[in-house]
mmCIF file of C-alpha atoms and ligand atoms in Angstrom:
data_model
loop_
_atom_site.group_PDB
_atom_site.id
_atom_site.type_symbol
_atom_site.label_atom_id
_atom_site.label_comp_id
_atom_site.label_asym_id
_atom_site.label_seq_id
_atom_site.Cartn_x
_atom_site.Cartn_y
_atom_site.Cartn_z
ATOM 1 C CA MET A 1 43.311 136.377 4.363
ATOM 2 C CA GLY A 2 45.593 137.191 1.465
ATOM 3 C CA LYS A 3 46.513 140.853 1.467
ATOM 4 C CA LEU A 4 49.640 141.379 -0.554
ATOM 5 C CA ASP A 5 51.688 144.582 -0.525
ATOM 6 C CA ILE A 6 54.493 145.229 -2.957
ATOM 7 C CA ARG A 7 56.697 148.078 -1.751
ATOM 8 C CA SER A 8 59.325 149.798 -3.898
ATOM 9 C CA LEU A 9 60.153 146.519 -5.620
ATOM 10 C CA ARG A 10 63.230 146.579 -7.807
ATOM 11 C CA LYS A 11 64.766 143.705 -9.701
ATOM 12 C CA GLU A 12 67.963 143.931 -11.690
ATOM 13 C CA PHE A 13 69.549 141.153 -13.690
ATOM 14 C CA ALA A 14 73.288 141.146 -14.361
ATOM 15 C CA ASP A 15 74.110 141.374 -18.061
ATOM 16 C CA GLY A 16 77.895 141.258 -18.396
ATOM 17 C CA ASP A 17 79.239 144.506 -16.917
ATOM 18 C CA GLN A 18 75.818 146.094 -17.056
ATOM 19 C CA SER A 19 72.511 145.353 -15.440
ATOM 20 C CA ILE A 20 68.990 145.090 -16.814
ATOM 21 C CA VAL A 21 66.340 146.730 -14.666
ATOM 22 C CA ALA A 22 63.366 144.362 -15.072
ATOM 23 C CA VAL A 23 61.213 145.934 -12.336
ATOM 24 C CA ASP A 24 61.653 149.496 -11.132
ATOM 25 C CA ASP A 25 60.159 150.950 -7.937
ATOM 26 C CA LEU A 26 56.919 148.990 -8.139
ATOM 27 C CA ASN A 27 54.303 149.779 -5.500
ATOM 28 C CA ILE A 28 51.010 147.876 -5.486
ATOM 29 C CA ASP A 29 48.628 146.948 -2.675
ATOM 30 C CA ILE A 30 46.476 143.967 -3.564
ATOM 31 C CA ASN A 31 43.342 143.469 -1.518
ATOM 32 C CA ASP A 32 42.293 140.239 0.108
ATOM 33 C CA GLY A 33 40.299 138.201 -2.433
ATOM 34 C CA GLU A 34 41.076 140.582 -5.277
ATOM 35 C CA PHE A 35 41.616 139.398 -8.861
ATOM 36 C CA LEU A 36 44.391 141.608 -10.225
ATOM 37 C CA ILE A 37 45.613 141.413 -13.812
ATOM 38 C CA PHE A 38 49.186 142.329 -14.784
ATOM 39 C CA VAL A 39 49.300 143.389 -18.389
ATOM 40 C CA GLY A 40 51.930 144.977 -20.589
ATOM 41 C CA PRO A 41 54.092 144.334 -23.626
ATOM 42 C CA SER A 42 56.646 141.562 -23.810
ATOM 43 C CA GLY A 43 59.615 142.233 -21.521
ATOM 44 C CA CYS A 44 57.855 144.804 -19.337
ATOM 45 C CA GLY A 45 58.538 142.810 -16.153
ATOM 46 C CA LYS A 46 55.265 140.957 -15.530
ATOM 47 C CA SER A 47 56.756 137.499 -15.045
ATOM 48 C CA THR A 48 59.698 138.803 -13.060
ATOM 49 C CA THR A 49 57.352 140.546 -10.619
ATOM 50 C CA LEU A 50 55.335 137.361 -10.243
ATOM 51 C CA ARG A 51 58.470 135.307 -9.707
ATOM 52 C CA CYS A 52 59.684 137.743 -7.032
ATOM 53 C CA ILE A 53 56.329 137.382 -5.237
ATOM 54 C CA ALA A 54 56.567 133.587 -5.488
ATOM 55 C CA GLY A 55 60.141 133.665 -4.191
ATOM 56 C CA LEU A 56 61.528 132.137 -7.375
ATOM 57 C CA GLU A 57 63.624 135.258 -7.951
ATOM 58 C CA SER A 58 65.512 137.253 -5.293
ATOM 59 C CA VAL A 59 64.669 140.963 -5.159
ATOM 60 C CA THR A 60 67.292 143.663 -5.620
ATOM 61 C CA ASP A 61 65.445 146.125 -3.400
ATOM 62 C CA GLY A 62 62.065 146.666 -1.813
ATOM 63 C CA GLU A 63 59.693 144.553 0.209
ATOM 64 C CA ILE A 64 56.828 142.119 -0.266
ATOM 65 C CA LEU A 65 54.364 141.746 2.596
ATOM 66 C CA LEU A 66 51.699 139.090 2.988
ATOM 67 C CA ASN A 67 49.046 140.098 5.507
ATOM 68 C CA GLY A 68 51.490 142.677 6.844
ATOM 69 C CA ASP A 69 54.383 140.233 7.353
ATOM 70 C CA PRO A 70 57.515 140.570 5.234
ATOM 71 C CA ILE A 71 58.040 137.496 3.051
ATOM 72 C CA THR A 72 60.692 139.061 0.801
ATOM 73 C CA ASN A 73 63.445 136.676 1.865
ATOM 74 C CA GLN A 74 61.374 133.591 2.634
ATOM 75 C CA PRO A 75 62.015 130.503 0.498
ATOM 76 C CA PRO A 76 59.169 129.761 -1.933
ATOM 77 C CA THR A 77 58.022 126.686 -0.020
ATOM 78 C CA GLU A 78 57.421 128.728 3.105
ATOM 79 C CA ARG A 79 55.246 131.281 1.317
ATOM 80 C CA ASP A 80 51.579 130.508 1.325
ATOM 81 C CA ILE A 81 51.473 131.222 -2.395
ATOM 82 C CA ALA A 82 50.813 128.871 -5.326
ATOM 83 C CA MET A 83 51.861 129.557 -8.890
ATOM 84 C CA VAL A 84 50.398 128.265 -12.154
ATOM 85 C CA PHE A 85 52.620 128.454 -15.221
ATOM 86 C CA GLN A 86 51.953 128.858 -18.931
ATOM 87 C CA ASN A 87 53.571 125.491 -19.720
ATOM 88 C CA TYR A 88 51.744 123.699 -16.857
ATOM 89 C CA ALA A 89 55.068 122.443 -15.357
ATOM 90 C CA LEU A 90 53.639 119.028 -14.461
ATOM 91 C CA TYR A 91 55.839 116.056 -13.567
ATOM 92 C CA PRO A 92 55.629 113.851 -16.688
ATOM 93 C CA HIS A 93 56.186 110.557 -14.852
ATOM 94 C CA LEU A 94 53.452 111.153 -12.255
ATOM 95 C CA SER A 95 49.724 110.574 -12.709
ATOM 96 C CA ALA A 96 47.346 113.552 -12.571
ATOM 97 C CA GLU A 97 46.409 112.462 -9.049
ATOM 98 C CA ASP A 98 50.032 112.390 -7.880
ATOM 99 C CA ASN A 99 50.775 115.675 -9.604
ATOM 100 C CA ILE A 100 47.902 117.360 -7.761
ATOM 101 C CA GLY A 101 48.828 115.825 -4.408
ATOM 102 C CA PHE A 102 52.599 116.206 -4.801
ATOM 103 C CA GLY A 103 52.970 119.497 -2.930
ATOM 104 C CA LEU A 104 50.852 118.312 -0.001
ATOM 105 C CA LYS A 105 52.863 115.098 0.236
ATOM 106 C CA MET A 106 56.215 116.899 0.176
ATOM 107 C CA SER A 107 55.548 119.897 2.365
ATOM 108 C CA THR A 108 52.964 118.809 4.924
ATOM 109 C CA ASP A 109 52.546 115.913 7.310
ATOM 110 C CA MET A 110 49.028 115.298 6.011
ATOM 111 C CA SER A 111 47.947 111.642 6.013
ATOM 112 C CA ALA A 112 47.641 109.812 2.702
ATOM 113 C CA GLY A 113 43.884 109.532 3.293
ATOM 114 C CA GLU A 114 43.472 113.273 3.821
ATOM 115 C CA ILE A 115 45.571 114.046 0.734
ATOM 116 C CA LYS A 116 43.376 111.692 -1.314
ATOM 117 C CA ARG A 117 40.222 113.325 0.019
ATOM 118 C CA ARG A 118 41.475 116.786 -0.931
ATOM 119 C CA VAL A 119 42.742 115.702 -4.345
ATOM 120 C CA ASP A 120 39.381 114.044 -5.105
ATOM 121 C CA SER A 121 37.487 117.138 -4.057
ATOM 122 C CA VAL A 122 39.643 119.416 -6.243
ATOM 123 C CA ALA A 123 39.410 116.959 -9.161
ATOM 124 C CA GLN A 124 35.639 117.127 -8.882
ATOM 125 C CA MET A 125 35.749 120.926 -8.814
ATOM 126 C CA MET A 126 37.919 120.935 -11.954
ATOM 127 C CA GLY A 127 35.870 118.206 -13.692
ATOM 128 C CA ILE A 128 38.839 115.865 -14.062
ATOM 129 C CA GLU A 129 37.821 112.918 -11.830
ATOM 130 C CA GLU A 130 38.037 110.556 -14.811
ATOM 131 C CA LEU A 131 41.569 111.604 -15.630
ATOM 132 C CA LEU A 132 43.256 111.108 -12.275
ATOM 133 C CA ASP A 133 45.214 108.002 -13.254
ATOM 134 C CA LYS A 134 46.469 109.459 -16.518
ATOM 135 C CA LYS A 135 49.976 110.876 -17.021
ATOM 136 C CA PRO A 136 50.392 114.436 -18.442
ATOM 137 C CA GLY A 137 51.458 113.040 -21.841
ATOM 138 C CA GLU A 138 48.046 111.345 -22.144
ATOM 139 C CA LEU A 139 46.151 114.594 -21.522
ATOM 140 C CA SER A 140 45.175 117.465 -23.820
ATOM 141 C CA GLY A 141 46.489 120.978 -23.154
ATOM 142 C CA GLY A 142 43.236 122.018 -21.477
ATOM 143 C CA GLN A 143 43.212 118.912 -19.292
ATOM 144 C CA GLN A 144 46.835 119.475 -18.300
ATOM 145 C CA GLN A 145 46.057 123.052 -17.349
ATOM 146 C CA ARG A 146 43.147 121.834 -15.206
ATOM 147 C CA VAL A 147 45.542 119.479 -13.423
ATOM 148 C CA ALA A 148 48.019 122.331 -12.936
ATOM 149 C CA LEU A 149 45.246 124.525 -11.510
ATOM 150 C CA GLY A 150 44.125 121.649 -9.312
ATOM 151 C CA ARG A 151 47.647 121.309 -7.964
ATOM 152 C CA ALA A 152 47.614 125.005 -7.004
ATOM 153 C CA ILE A 153 44.099 124.926 -5.502
ATOM 154 C CA VAL A 154 44.664 121.819 -3.397
ATOM 155 C CA ARG A 155 47.200 123.689 -1.303
ATOM 156 C CA GLU A 156 44.519 126.211 -0.305
ATOM 157 C CA PRO A 157 47.047 129.043 -0.550
ATOM 158 C CA GLU A 158 46.554 132.649 0.496
ATOM 159 C CA VAL A 159 47.541 133.860 -2.972
ATOM 160 C CA PHE A 160 47.429 132.432 -6.495
ATOM 161 C CA LEU A 161 49.912 133.608 -9.096
ATOM 162 C CA MET A 162 49.076 132.730 -12.689
ATOM 163 C CA ASP A 163 51.523 133.387 -15.508
ATOM 164 C CA GLU A 164 49.627 133.341 -18.826
ATOM 165 C CA PRO A 165 47.928 130.065 -17.842
ATOM 166 C CA LEU A 166 45.676 129.941 -20.910
ATOM 167 C CA SER A 167 48.057 131.031 -23.619
ATOM 168 C CA ASN A 168 48.827 127.495 -24.866
ATOM 169 C CA LEU A 169 45.158 126.660 -25.392
ATOM 170 C CA ASP A 170 43.192 127.114 -28.603
ATOM 171 C CA ALA A 171 40.857 130.102 -28.879
ATOM 172 C CA LYS A 172 37.638 128.241 -28.056
ATOM 173 C CA LEU A 173 38.981 126.403 -25.040
ATOM 174 C CA ARG A 174 40.594 129.592 -23.875
ATOM 175 C CA THR A 175 37.224 131.327 -23.790
ATOM 176 C CA THR A 176 35.664 128.474 -21.793
ATOM 177 C CA MET A 177 38.585 128.264 -19.362
ATOM 178 C CA ARG A 178 38.561 132.043 -18.906
ATOM 179 C CA THR A 179 35.015 131.917 -17.577
ATOM 180 C CA GLU A 180 35.759 128.825 -15.503
ATOM 181 C CA LEU A 181 38.759 130.491 -13.934
ATOM 182 C CA GLN A 182 36.799 133.627 -13.121
ATOM 183 C CA ASN A 183 34.042 131.575 -11.471
ATOM 184 C CA LEU A 184 36.579 129.515 -9.593
ATOM 185 C CA GLN A 185 38.382 132.605 -8.343
ATOM 186 C CA GLN A 186 35.103 134.083 -7.137
ATOM 187 C CA ASP A 187 34.021 130.862 -5.435
ATOM 188 C CA LEU A 188 37.352 130.315 -3.716
ATOM 189 C CA ASP A 189 37.768 134.030 -2.979
ATOM 190 C CA ILE A 190 41.555 133.707 -3.063
ATOM 191 C CA THR A 191 43.706 136.727 -3.899
ATOM 192 C CA THR A 192 44.910 136.180 -7.462
ATOM 193 C CA ILE A 193 47.451 137.881 -9.686
ATOM 194 C CA TYR A 194 47.088 136.909 -13.304
ATOM 195 C CA VAL A 195 49.623 137.800 -15.988
ATOM 196 C CA THR A 196 48.498 138.152 -19.559
ATOM 197 C CA HIS A 197 49.094 140.139 -22.690
ATOM 198 C CA ASP A 198 45.682 139.232 -24.044
ATOM 199 C CA GLN A 199 43.451 142.326 -24.259
ATOM 200 C CA THR A 200 40.222 140.418 -23.683
ATOM 201 C CA GLU A 201 41.555 138.673 -20.603
ATOM 202 C CA ALA A 202 42.839 141.969 -19.237
ATOM 203 C CA MET A 203 39.557 143.781 -19.801
ATOM 204 C CA THR A 204 37.163 141.084 -18.658
ATOM 205 C CA MET A 205 38.690 138.888 -15.992
ATOM 206 C CA GLY A 206 39.948 141.019 -13.153
ATOM 207 C CA ASP A 207 38.719 143.489 -10.547
ATOM 208 C CA ARG A 208 41.626 145.771 -11.444
ATOM 209 C CA ILE A 209 44.409 145.810 -13.992
ATOM 210 C CA ALA A 210 47.987 146.931 -13.434
ATOM 211 C CA ILE A 211 49.582 148.101 -16.663
ATOM 212 C CA LEU A 212 53.365 147.838 -16.794
ATOM 213 C CA ASN A 213 55.873 149.174 -19.283
ATOM 214 C CA ASP A 214 59.662 149.016 -19.062
ATOM 215 C CA GLY A 215 59.465 147.665 -15.522
ATOM 216 C CA THR A 216 57.371 150.555 -14.224
ATOM 217 C CA LEU A 217 53.721 150.751 -13.272
ATOM 218 C CA GLN A 218 51.847 153.003 -15.692
ATOM 219 C CA GLN A 219 48.390 152.742 -14.149
ATOM 220 C CA ILE A 220 46.356 150.576 -11.813
ATOM 221 C CA GLY A 221 42.584 150.700 -11.821
ATOM 222 C CA THR A 222 39.422 148.982 -12.936
ATOM 223 C CA PRO A 223 39.426 148.016 -16.606
ATOM 224 C CA LEU A 224 36.961 150.790 -17.409
ATOM 225 C CA GLU A 225 38.949 153.442 -15.539
ATOM 226 C CA CYS A 226 42.039 152.510 -17.519
ATOM 227 C CA TYR A 227 40.011 152.483 -20.734
ATOM 228 C CA TYR A 228 38.194 155.786 -20.285
ATOM 229 C CA GLU A 229 40.738 157.669 -18.201
ATOM 230 C CA PRO A 230 44.177 156.490 -19.207
ATOM 231 C CA ASN A 231 47.020 158.076 -17.216
ATOM 232 C CA ASN A 232 49.153 158.563 -20.257
ATOM 233 C CA ARG A 233 49.532 157.905 -23.937
ATOM 234 C CA PHE A 234 51.095 154.495 -23.360
ATOM 235 C CA VAL A 235 48.072 153.202 -21.419
ATOM 236 C CA ALA A 236 45.713 154.796 -23.940
ATOM 237 C CA GLY A 237 47.427 152.972 -26.780
ATOM 238 C CA PHE A 238 47.829 149.689 -24.965
ATOM 239 C CA ILE A 239 44.319 149.234 -23.600
ATOM 240 C CA GLY A 240 41.541 148.759 -26.127
ATOM 241 C CA SER A 241 41.276 146.784 -29.324
ATOM 242 C CA PRO A 242 41.607 147.959 -32.038
ATOM 243 C CA SER A 243 44.026 150.491 -30.552
ATOM 244 C CA MET A 244 43.370 154.184 -30.120
ATOM 245 C CA ASN A 245 44.310 156.359 -33.117
ATOM 246 C CA PHE A 246 46.894 159.063 -32.448
ATOM 247 C CA PHE A 247 47.515 162.274 -34.410
ATOM 248 C CA GLU A 248 50.274 164.789 -33.811
ATOM 249 C CA VAL A 249 48.557 168.184 -33.728
ATOM 250 C CA GLU A 250 49.337 171.773 -32.915
ATOM 251 C CA TYR A 251 47.083 173.488 -30.418
ATOM 252 C CA THR A 252 46.614 177.132 -31.233
ATOM 253 C CA ASP A 253 44.278 179.409 -29.269
ATOM 254 C CA SER A 254 41.084 177.844 -30.551
ATOM 255 C CA ALA A 255 41.746 174.709 -32.578
ATOM 256 C CA LEU A 256 43.723 171.512 -32.948
ATOM 257 C CA VAL A 257 45.497 171.679 -36.259
ATOM 258 C CA HIS A 258 46.722 168.592 -38.086
ATOM 259 C CA GLU A 259 48.266 168.570 -41.542
ATOM 260 C CA ALA A 260 45.080 166.939 -42.886
ATOM 261 C CA PHE A 261 42.329 168.421 -40.698
ATOM 262 C CA ARG A 262 41.411 171.025 -38.150
ATOM 263 C CA CYS A 263 39.160 170.663 -35.073
ATOM 264 C CA ASP A 264 37.712 173.883 -33.685
ATOM 265 C CA LEU A 265 37.247 173.538 -29.962
ATOM 266 C CA SER A 266 34.479 174.660 -27.632
ATOM 267 C CA GLU A 267 35.184 177.217 -24.973
ATOM 268 C CA ALA A 268 35.036 174.573 -22.217
ATOM 269 C CA THR A 269 37.747 172.465 -23.866
ATOM 270 C CA ARG A 270 39.838 175.562 -24.594
ATOM 271 C CA GLU A 271 39.639 176.367 -20.917
ATOM 272 C CA GLU A 272 40.756 172.827 -20.088
ATOM 273 C CA LEU A 273 43.727 173.177 -22.461
ATOM 274 C CA ARG A 274 44.784 176.613 -21.211
ATOM 275 C CA GLY A 275 48.587 176.712 -20.916
ATOM 276 C CA HIS A 276 49.095 173.744 -23.237
ATOM 277 C CA GLU A 277 49.453 175.628 -26.515
ATOM 278 C CA GLY A 278 51.882 173.948 -28.915
ATOM 279 C CA ALA A 279 52.483 170.358 -29.928
ATOM 280 C CA LEU A 280 49.985 167.840 -28.512
ATOM 281 C CA THR A 281 48.899 164.315 -29.351
ATOM 282 C CA LEU A 282 45.244 163.815 -30.121
ATOM 283 C CA GLY A 283 43.901 160.341 -29.353
ATOM 284 C CA ILE A 284 40.572 158.981 -30.522
ATOM 285 C CA ARG A 285 39.259 155.434 -30.144
ATOM 286 C CA PRO A 286 38.119 153.760 -33.382
ATOM 287 C CA GLU A 287 34.579 153.352 -32.008
ATOM 288 C CA SER A 288 34.392 157.044 -31.026
ATOM 289 C CA ILE A 289 34.848 158.327 -34.568
ATOM 290 C CA GLU A 290 31.537 159.376 -36.099
ATOM 291 C CA LEU A 291 30.275 159.380 -39.648
ATOM 292 C CA ALA A 292 29.252 162.784 -40.988
ATOM 293 C CA PRO A 293 28.395 162.331 -44.655
ATOM 294 C CA GLY A 294 28.498 165.584 -46.580
ATOM 295 C CA GLU A 295 29.152 167.813 -43.532
ATOM 296 C CA SER A 296 31.421 170.736 -44.258
ATOM 297 C CA THR A 297 33.600 170.110 -41.186
ATOM 298 C CA ALA A 298 34.005 166.389 -41.915
ATOM 299 C CA ILE A 299 37.350 164.843 -42.760
ATOM 300 C CA SER A 300 37.066 163.114 -46.138
ATOM 301 C CA ALA A 301 39.180 160.018 -45.715
ATOM 302 C CA PRO A 302 39.895 157.473 -48.469
ATOM 303 C CA VAL A 303 39.150 153.905 -47.387
ATOM 304 C CA SER A 304 42.056 151.480 -47.787
ATOM 305 C CA VAL A 305 40.787 148.250 -46.202
ATOM 306 C CA THR A 306 37.644 146.981 -44.465
ATOM 307 C CA GLU A 307 37.393 144.053 -42.068
ATOM 308 C CA PRO A 308 33.894 142.716 -41.358
ATOM 309 C CA MET A 309 33.957 141.344 -37.780
ATOM 310 C CA GLY A 310 30.290 140.346 -37.550
ATOM 311 C CA GLU A 311 28.910 142.650 -34.885
ATOM 312 C CA SER A 312 31.104 145.486 -36.155
ATOM 313 C CA THR A 313 33.187 146.482 -39.162
ATOM 314 C CA TYR A 314 36.715 147.851 -38.945
ATOM 315 C CA VAL A 315 37.380 150.406 -41.653
ATOM 316 C CA TYR A 316 40.938 151.591 -42.235
ATOM 317 C CA VAL A 317 41.114 155.058 -43.755
ATOM 318 C CA ASP A 318 43.995 157.316 -44.774
ATOM 319 C CA ILE A 319 44.345 160.613 -42.980
ATOM 320 C CA GLY A 320 47.400 162.557 -44.178
ATOM 321 C CA ASP A 321 50.161 159.973 -44.330
ATOM 322 C CA GLN A 322 48.761 157.723 -41.631
ATOM 323 C CA THR A 323 46.147 155.024 -41.305
ATOM 324 C CA CYS A 324 43.235 155.555 -38.958
ATOM 325 C CA THR A 325 40.936 152.782 -37.744
ATOM 326 C CA VAL A 326 37.197 153.426 -37.615
ATOM 327 C CA THR A 327 34.873 150.889 -35.972
ATOM 328 C CA LEU A 328 31.339 150.919 -37.340
ATOM 329 C CA ASP A 329 28.427 149.054 -35.759
ATOM 330 C CA GLY A 330 27.171 145.966 -37.534
ATOM 331 C CA GLU A 331 28.050 144.742 -40.973
ATOM 332 C CA ARG A 332 28.735 147.594 -43.370
ATOM 333 C CA VAL A 333 29.676 147.540 -46.973
ATOM 334 C CA VAL A 334 32.365 150.165 -47.372
ATOM 335 C CA GLU A 335 34.304 149.731 -50.575
ATOM 336 C CA PRO A 336 38.062 150.229 -50.526
ATOM 337 C CA GLY A 337 38.770 153.253 -52.703
ATOM 338 C CA SER A 338 35.596 155.041 -51.599
ATOM 339 C CA THR A 339 35.670 157.989 -49.228
ATOM 340 C CA LEU A 340 34.358 158.109 -45.674
ATOM 341 C CA ASP A 341 33.330 161.454 -44.188
ATOM 342 C CA ILE A 342 34.207 161.309 -40.507
ATOM 343 C CA THR A 343 34.414 163.596 -37.496
ATOM 344 C CA ILE A 344 36.292 163.352 -34.238
ATOM 345 C CA PRO A 345 33.795 164.286 -31.518
ATOM 346 C CA GLU A 346 35.310 166.665 -29.025
ATOM 347 C CA ALA A 347 33.768 164.899 -26.018
ATOM 348 C CA LYS A 348 35.595 161.687 -26.920
ATOM 349 C CA MET A 349 38.995 163.256 -27.606
ATOM 350 C CA HIS A 350 41.987 162.322 -25.501
ATOM 351 C CA LEU A 351 44.841 164.796 -25.467
ATOM 352 C CA PHE A 352 48.387 164.110 -24.364
ATOM 353 C CA GLY A 353 51.284 166.482 -23.711
ATOM 354 C CA PRO A 354 54.819 166.261 -25.069
ATOM 355 C CA THR A 355 55.917 163.606 -22.546
ATOM 356 C CA GLY A 356 52.772 161.544 -23.076
ATOM 357 C CA GLU A 357 51.005 162.804 -19.951
ATOM 358 C CA THR A 358 47.218 163.001 -20.134
ATOM 359 C CA ILE A 359 45.865 166.536 -20.441
ATOM 360 C CA LYS A 360 42.295 165.633 -21.304
ATOM 361 C CA SER A 361 40.470 162.315 -21.320
HETATM 362 P P1 LIG B 1 56.767 138.293 -21.566
HETATM 363 O O1 LIG B 1 55.375 138.820 -21.746
HETATM 364 O O2 LIG B 1 57.521 138.231 -22.865
HETATM 365 O O3 LIG B 1 56.832 137.031 -20.782
HETATM 366 P P2 LIG B 1 57.439 139.888 -19.247
HETATM 367 O O4 LIG B 1 56.697 141.152 -19.163
HETATM 368 O O5 LIG B 1 56.985 138.757 -18.396
HETATM 369 O O6 LIG B 1 57.592 139.416 -20.752
HETATM 370 P P3 LIG B 1 59.968 139.529 -17.948
HETATM 371 O O7 LIG B 1 60.121 138.100 -18.365
HETATM 372 O O8 LIG B 1 59.631 139.797 -16.546
HETATM 373 O O9 LIG B 1 58.960 140.264 -18.899
HETATM 374 O O10 LIG B 1 61.337 140.256 -18.316
HETATM 375 C C1 LIG B 1 61.610 141.617 -17.973
HETATM 376 C C2 LIG B 1 63.017 141.970 -18.422
HETATM 377 O O11 LIG B 1 63.969 141.242 -17.655
HETATM 378 C C3 LIG B 1 63.305 141.639 -19.875
HETATM 379 O O12 LIG B 1 64.147 142.635 -20.393
HETATM 380 C C4 LIG B 1 64.025 140.323 -19.796
HETATM 381 O O13 LIG B 1 64.885 140.160 -20.891
HETATM 382 C C5 LIG B 1 64.793 140.463 -18.495
HETATM 383 N N1 LIG B 1 65.013 139.167 -17.822
HETATM 384 C C6 LIG B 1 64.050 138.345 -17.347
HETATM 385 N N2 LIG B 1 64.590 137.264 -16.768
HETATM 386 C C7 LIG B 1 65.945 137.399 -16.892
HETATM 387 C C8 LIG B 1 67.066 136.619 -16.487
HETATM 388 N N3 LIG B 1 66.914 135.479 -15.818
HETATM 389 N N4 LIG B 1 68.308 137.091 -16.777
HETATM 390 C C9 LIG B 1 68.467 138.261 -17.438
HETATM 391 N N5 LIG B 1 67.455 139.057 -17.833
HETATM 392 C C10 LIG B 1 66.205 138.635 -17.568
#
């Protein structure tokens, strides 16, 4: 069992006479066996939250419960929680075997034979049996991270905390390790919180993602919920790659009016927007923009740059004084300097109010 509840968590750091609020009134219930991703821009409080859960940081206010029991003030060693760090944090003078078994040796009265049996079994699971007598300095980054994961797994904790564990690996190894980690998490069925600012990791690895900004939770949901139904403009802009395009528009009684285009709206959408006349933000994902060559309602947008990505092509066009990204399927030859006729389909529009709140998604 590893049900983790974070209740009204607040963490302030002293900064001279002032204080920095790193985490502000955070409430999250994490289910037993769940794989939850924390994602958000640098400084949003991801690592601090993880460190509070691990007990490496005291909390200013709030509570953390593991299987219903408060652990907020327990020392880290008494929490049944293992953490994996970005920089592996291995002991350089110990072999891989001793690094993996270190925690068991220090904090349990397990016999040397039992520790060896468990270390061997984890080493086999991680595919590092051949490396057990090597020191961290003799291992590659990927091998060191496997040892660090092994050290966390061997403890058989209730909860795993992983702080950007793959970010020091090269792109190819990262992709392999991502899949390995997902499989491992599913096999072990241990509640896991995984911090990243990598879009692909956030969208593909977890059951749910928690999106943080400025120490506050912006949204928690499945990756697709957050993608299709963002709670606010921040989430809409943060989730998805390339990012959503935003246009400041004026909503009059029947249309969204931008300095460079106008979108007449259907009656159903007008009904949805009733009471929101005035300044709004229109959001449209690059892949939702459609081509409409020669159509009278199309926006004729000069192409500035194209980026062939293989399975798709990113085309950057100018609309008014801003750049808009359009994702086209497959490889397309679109010459910079040419014009692309595009439309913004109403069904795919996201609209946000003056404080960034979602009005339509
Ligand atoms: P990153 O993705 O860059 O690692 P993060 O989302 O993990 O960022 P945190 O490291 O949790 O962010 O930091 C949140 C805020 O708390 C930041 O403003 C940071 O400067 C501040 N902070 C973190 N640790 C300390 C500390 N020990 N003392 C003072 N301020 C801190």
